[in-house]
Amino acid sequence: MTPHNNANPGDFAKTVLMPGDPLRARYIAETYLEAAHLVNDVRGVQGYTGYYKFIPVSVMASGMGIPSISIYAHELFTEYGVENIIRVGTAGALDPEMKVGTVVAGMGACTDSNVISQFGLGVNFAPIADFRLLSAAVEQAKAMNVELQVGNLYSSDLFYDEAGRAIKLEKLGVLAIEMEAAGLYIEAARCKKHALAICSISDNVITGEALDADSRVTRFNEMIITALDTAVAVTRNSME
Ligand code: HPA
């Protein structure tokens, strides 16, 4: 047990889906997992373990922002034997052409966070996704006709920020803004584990377009199924 997690050793599956919102964690467990049971509820950050297509999968919320996801990911990787974390979140598009509802996988994640400087490397570390998880997600999305764009994310420390910095990053081809991917990728690198962030685009920061409530649910579900099938694919491959 940790200060933030009262699950017992062995309670988590090797792969954990991680939405920001605890209620989404519960929704995913109740909607998609068989025999799901609650394994953590410290601070209301609900974690569940169950089965998807007969493969053990867990889902636990990350909370918002890099400090929060870094704590939960670190503890899952180091204390609970978790190998893979797949963030399933929302993001704001930075490309004016990008339609809301698009699902984006973060091959990399830039950030304005100073977290990496605390390791004293003296270099700009590039937080990147795990290639095996990313390629499995691309394959699963293709198989299900889910439109998945792959590229760079921007993990911002500030939700309420001037749009200026984000717009400058769009000039470098950064696809979308969210608040957690870089923290997750840094923890995975630090713990020698595996991570991927996939996000459905809830709004376009440049055009102001936003998803309506119904489409938000549909697109969220497409993303969840992509993530769950990715979990199944990597688990099956690692058993072969
Ligand atoms: N900024 C940061 N995080 C987000 C946004 C945004 O505009 N949209 C969805 N997640």
GROMACS .gro file of C-alpha atoms and ligand atoms in nm:
model
  250
    1MET     CA    1   0.000   0.000   0.000
    2THR     CA    2   0.107   0.357  -0.066
    3PRO     CA    3  -0.012   0.695   0.065
    4HIS     CA    4  -0.241   0.719  -0.240
    5ASN     CA    5  -0.342   0.360  -0.308
    6ASN     CA    6  -0.491   0.106  -0.068
    7ALA     CA    7  -0.491  -0.187  -0.313
    8ASN     CA    8  -0.310  -0.503  -0.212
    9PRO     CA    9  -0.013  -0.639  -0.408
   10GLY     CA   10  -0.148  -0.834  -0.705
   11ASP     CA   11  -0.472  -0.635  -0.721
   12PHE     CA   12  -0.378  -0.457  -1.045
   13ALA     CA   13  -0.349  -0.619  -1.387
   14LYS     CA   14  -0.030  -0.571  -1.593
   15THR     CA   15  -0.208  -0.311  -1.806
   16VAL     CA   16  -0.397  -0.014  -1.661
   17LEU     CA   17  -0.617   0.228  -1.853
   18MET     CA   18  -0.596   0.572  -1.700
   19PRO     CA   19  -0.861   0.839  -1.756
   20GLY     CA   20  -0.826   1.168  -1.568
   21ASP     CA   21  -1.167   1.149  -1.407
   22PRO     CA   22  -1.255   0.889  -1.137
   23LEU     CA   23  -1.615   0.874  -1.262
   24ARG     CA   24  -1.484   0.780  -1.606
   25ALA     CA   25  -1.278   0.505  -1.445
   26ARG     CA   26  -1.597   0.369  -1.290
   27TYR     CA   27  -1.785   0.407  -1.620
   28ILE     CA   28  -1.516   0.211  -1.807
   29ALA     CA   29  -1.513  -0.063  -1.543
   30GLU     CA   30  -1.892  -0.093  -1.534
   31THR     CA   31  -1.940  -0.073  -1.911
   32TYR     CA   32  -1.654  -0.279  -2.049
   33LEU     CA   33  -1.502  -0.504  -1.784
   34GLU     CA   34  -1.636  -0.840  -1.668
   35ALA     CA   35  -1.624  -0.912  -1.295
   36ALA     CA   36  -1.483  -0.566  -1.222
   37HIS     CA   37  -1.413  -0.496  -0.858
   38LEU     CA   38  -1.291  -0.186  -0.679
   39VAL     CA   39  -0.926  -0.214  -0.571
   40ASN     CA   40  -0.849   0.147  -0.471
   41ASP     CA   41  -1.059   0.436  -0.352
   42VAL     CA   42  -0.814   0.661  -0.166
   43ARG     CA   43  -0.921   1.024  -0.229
   44GLY     CA   44  -1.201   0.893  -0.450
   45VAL     CA   45  -0.942   0.801  -0.717
   46GLN     CA   46  -1.118   0.483  -0.809
   47GLY     CA   47  -0.926   0.184  -0.941
   48TYR     CA   48  -1.092  -0.132  -1.071
   49THR     CA   49  -0.967  -0.465  -1.200
   50GLY     CA   50  -1.170  -0.697  -1.422
   51TYR     CA   51  -1.152  -0.884  -1.752
   52TYR     CA   52  -1.183  -0.768  -2.111
   53LYS     CA   53  -1.200  -1.046  -2.370
   54PHE     CA   54  -1.080  -1.280  -2.090
   55ILE     CA   55  -0.764  -1.074  -2.030
   56PRO     CA   56  -0.713  -0.906  -1.690
   57VAL     CA   57  -0.722  -0.526  -1.726
   58SER     CA   58  -0.734  -0.249  -1.465
   59VAL     CA   59  -0.858   0.105  -1.487
   60MET     CA   60  -0.769   0.384  -1.246
   61ALA     CA   61  -0.800   0.761  -1.260
   62SER     CA   62  -0.494   0.986  -1.278
   63GLY     CA   63  -0.645   1.313  -1.159
   64MET     CA   64  -0.545   1.627  -1.350
   65GLY     CA   65  -0.198   1.746  -1.440
   66ILE     CA   66   0.156   1.611  -1.443
   67PRO     CA   67   0.212   1.598  -1.063
   68SER     CA   68  -0.104   1.394  -1.013
   69ILE     CA   69  -0.048   1.139  -1.294
   70SER     CA   70   0.321   1.111  -1.195
   71ILE     CA   71   0.228   0.997  -0.843
   72TYR     CA   72  -0.027   0.736  -0.952
   73ALA     CA   73   0.182   0.605  -1.243
   74HIS     CA   74   0.497   0.584  -1.031
   75GLU     CA   75   0.323   0.383  -0.761
   76LEU     CA   76   0.155   0.148  -1.009
   77PHE     CA   77   0.487   0.084  -1.185
   78THR     CA   78   0.703   0.047  -0.876
   79GLU     CA   79   0.468  -0.100  -0.611
   80TYR     CA   80   0.206  -0.296  -0.804
   81GLY     CA   81   0.400  -0.463  -1.086
   82VAL     CA   82   0.212  -0.273  -1.359
   83GLU     CA   83   0.390  -0.293  -1.696
   84ASN     CA   84   0.171  -0.078  -1.923
   85ILE     CA   85  -0.031   0.237  -1.862
   86ILE     CA   86  -0.255   0.372  -2.135
   87ARG     CA   87  -0.387   0.719  -2.068
   88VAL     CA   88  -0.734   0.769  -2.214
   89GLY     CA   89  -0.816   1.137  -2.198
   90THR     CA   90  -0.941   1.439  -2.383
   91ALA     CA   91  -0.735   1.706  -2.554
   92GLY     CA   92  -0.783   2.035  -2.736
   93ALA     CA   93  -0.682   2.040  -3.104
   94LEU     CA   94  -0.414   2.291  -3.204
   95ASP     CA   95  -0.445   2.222  -3.576
   96PRO     CA   96  -0.733   2.437  -3.710
   97GLU     CA   97  -0.816   2.161  -3.960
   98MET     CA   98  -0.854   1.892  -3.695
   99LYS     CA   99  -1.215   1.792  -3.636
  100VAL     CA  100  -1.348   1.746  -3.284
  101GLY     CA  101  -1.398   1.378  -3.210
  102THR     CA  102  -1.070   1.277  -3.377
  103VAL     CA  103  -0.869   1.034  -3.167
  104VAL     CA  104  -0.503   1.128  -3.127
  105ALA     CA  105  -0.217   0.907  -3.006
  106GLY     CA  106   0.083   1.089  -2.861
  107MET     CA  107   0.402   0.957  -3.021
  108GLY     CA  108   0.575   1.222  -2.811
  109ALA     CA  109   0.475   1.491  -2.564
  110CYS     CA  110   0.636   1.833  -2.524
  111THR     CA  111   0.576   2.015  -2.200
  112ASP     CA  112   0.621   2.346  -2.024
  113SER     CA  113   0.663   2.152  -1.699
  114ASN     CA  114   1.001   2.163  -1.525
  115VAL     CA  115   0.969   1.806  -1.397
  116ILE     CA  116   1.250   1.669  -1.612
  117SER     CA  117   1.494   1.940  -1.498
  118GLN     CA  118   1.472   1.789  -1.149
  119PHE     CA  119   1.665   1.486  -1.273
  120GLY     CA  120   1.964   1.716  -1.334
  121LEU     CA  121   2.037   1.583  -1.683
  122GLY     CA  122   2.127   1.917  -1.835
  123VAL     CA  123   1.961   1.814  -2.161
  124ASN     CA  124   1.614   1.841  -2.309
  125PHE     CA  125   1.473   1.493  -2.262
  126ALA     CA  126   1.213   1.385  -2.520
  127PRO     CA  127   0.919   1.208  -2.352
  128ILE     CA  128   0.798   0.942  -2.597
  129ALA     CA  129   0.536   0.669  -2.614
  130ASP     CA  130   0.623   0.302  -2.600
  131PHE     CA  131   0.654   0.185  -2.960
  132ARG     CA  132   0.492  -0.154  -2.899
  133LEU     CA  133   0.183   0.006  -2.738
  134LEU     CA  134   0.167   0.273  -3.005
  135SER     CA  135   0.190   0.032  -3.297
  136ALA     CA  136  -0.068  -0.199  -3.136
  137ALA     CA  137  -0.304   0.098  -3.093
  138VAL     CA  138  -0.259   0.199  -3.458
  139GLU     CA  139  -0.339  -0.158  -3.566
  140GLN     CA  140  -0.645  -0.188  -3.344
  141ALA     CA  141  -0.783   0.150  -3.455
  142LYS     CA  142  -0.740   0.049  -3.820
  143ALA     CA  143  -0.919  -0.279  -3.760
  144MET     CA  144  -1.216  -0.094  -3.609
  145ASN     CA  145  -1.224   0.197  -3.853
  146VAL     CA  146  -1.149   0.445  -3.575
  147GLU     CA  147  -0.976   0.751  -3.719
  148LEU     CA  148  -0.651   0.775  -3.522
  149GLN     CA  149  -0.393   1.048  -3.580
  150VAL     CA  150  -0.045   0.995  -3.443
  151GLY     CA  151   0.185   1.283  -3.350
  152ASN     CA  152   0.314   1.517  -3.087
  153LEU     CA  153   0.111   1.633  -2.787
  154TYR     CA  154   0.164   1.936  -2.566
  155SER     CA  155   0.125   1.864  -2.195
  156SER     CA  156   0.064   2.202  -2.037
  157ASP     CA  157   0.084   2.283  -1.667
  158LEU     CA  158  -0.182   2.550  -1.708
  159PHE     CA  159  -0.535   2.491  -1.829
  160TYR     CA  160  -0.613   2.863  -1.815
  161ASP     CA  161  -0.328   2.997  -2.025
  162GLU     CA  162  -0.279   3.248  -2.301
  163ALA     CA  163  -0.335   3.063  -2.628
  164GLY     CA  164  -0.006   3.208  -2.761
  165ARG     CA  165   0.229   2.928  -2.662
  166ALA     CA  166  -0.002   2.659  -2.789
  167ILE     CA  167  -0.038   2.839  -3.123
  168LYS     CA  168   0.342   2.857  -3.156
  169LEU     CA  169   0.363   2.483  -3.099
  170GLU     CA  170   0.110   2.424  -3.375
  171LYS     CA  171   0.368   2.578  -3.610
  172LEU     CA  172   0.594   2.287  -3.512
  173GLY     CA  173   0.322   2.036  -3.597
  174VAL     CA  174   0.209   1.966  -3.241
  175LEU     CA  175  -0.141   1.822  -3.271
  176ALA     CA  176  -0.316   1.881  -2.941
  177ILE     CA  177  -0.296   2.020  -2.589
  178GLU     CA  178  -0.368   1.821  -2.273
  179MET     CA  179  -0.210   1.806  -1.929
  180GLU     CA  180  -0.071   1.461  -1.846
  181ALA     CA  181   0.102   1.268  -2.129
  182ALA     CA  182   0.455   1.403  -2.074
  183GLY     CA  183   0.440   1.319  -1.701
  184LEU     CA  184   0.327   0.966  -1.778
  185TYR     CA  185   0.600   0.915  -2.041
  186ILE     CA  186   0.868   1.047  -1.805
  187GLU     CA  187   0.756   0.808  -1.527
  188ALA     CA  188   0.750   0.514  -1.768
  189ALA     CA  189   1.105   0.597  -1.881
  190ARG     CA  190   1.222   0.640  -1.523
  191CYS     CA  191   1.068   0.309  -1.412
  192LYS     CA  192   1.169   0.125  -1.735
  193LYS     CA  193   0.803   0.052  -1.811
  194HIS     CA  194   0.564   0.128  -2.097
  195ALA     CA  195   0.314   0.406  -2.160
  196LEU     CA  196   0.089   0.552  -2.425
  197ALA     CA  197  -0.151   0.846  -2.421
  198ILE     CA  198  -0.452   0.847  -2.649
  199CYS     CA  199  -0.698   1.133  -2.638
  200SER     CA  200  -1.022   1.219  -2.805
  201ILE     CA  201  -1.039   1.578  -2.922
  202SER     CA  202  -1.306   1.751  -2.714
  203ASP     CA  203  -1.249   2.100  -2.852
  204ASN     CA  204  -1.046   2.293  -3.104
  205VAL     CA  205  -0.844   2.563  -2.928
  206ILE     CA  206  -0.799   2.764  -3.250
  207THR     CA  207  -1.149   2.751  -3.403
  208GLY     CA  208  -1.349   2.722  -3.079
  209GLU     CA  209  -1.538   2.416  -3.211
  210ALA     CA  210  -1.646   2.182  -2.928
  211LEU     CA  211  -1.799   1.835  -2.919
  212ASP     CA  212  -2.164   1.812  -2.820
  213ALA     CA  213  -2.250   1.590  -2.525
  214ASP     CA  214  -2.367   1.288  -2.731
  215SER     CA  215  -2.064   1.284  -2.962
  216ARG     CA  216  -1.838   1.323  -2.660
  217VAL     CA  217  -1.968   0.990  -2.528
  218THR     CA  218  -1.953   0.811  -2.867
  219ARG     CA  219  -1.599   0.927  -2.941
  220PHE     CA  220  -1.489   0.851  -2.588
  221ASN     CA  221  -1.619   0.496  -2.632
  222GLU     CA  222  -1.427   0.450  -2.959
  223MET     CA  223  -1.112   0.556  -2.782
  224ILE     CA  224  -1.176   0.322  -2.489
  225ILE     CA  225  -1.231   0.023  -2.715
  226THR     CA  226  -0.909   0.107  -2.902
  227ALA     CA  227  -0.723   0.120  -2.569
  228LEU     CA  228  -0.879  -0.203  -2.440
  229ASP     CA  229  -0.800  -0.390  -2.762
  230THR     CA  230  -0.446  -0.255  -2.740
  231ALA     CA  231  -0.423  -0.394  -2.385
  232VAL     CA  232  -0.543  -0.732  -2.508
  233ALA     CA  233  -0.302  -0.733  -2.805
  234VAL     CA  234   0.007  -0.653  -2.598
  235THR     CA  235  -0.090  -0.898  -2.325
  236ARG     CA  236  -0.144  -1.179  -2.576
  237ASN     CA  237   0.186  -1.097  -2.750
  238SER     CA  238   0.377  -1.102  -2.421
  239MET     CA  239   0.226  -1.445  -2.337
  240GLU     CA  240   0.342  -1.599  -2.667
  241HPA     N1  241  -0.622   2.256  -2.255
  241HPA     C1  242  -0.572   2.164  -2.172
  241HPA     N2  243  -0.624   2.044  -2.158
  241HPA     C2  244  -0.733   2.013  -2.232
  241HPA     C3  245  -0.789   2.104  -2.321
  241HPA     C4  246  -0.730   2.231  -2.333
  241HPA     O1  247  -0.775   2.316  -2.410
  241HPA     N3  248  -0.896   2.042  -2.380
  241HPA     C5  249  -0.903   1.919  -2.327
  241HPA     N4  250  -0.804   1.899  -2.238
   0.00000   0.00000   0.00000
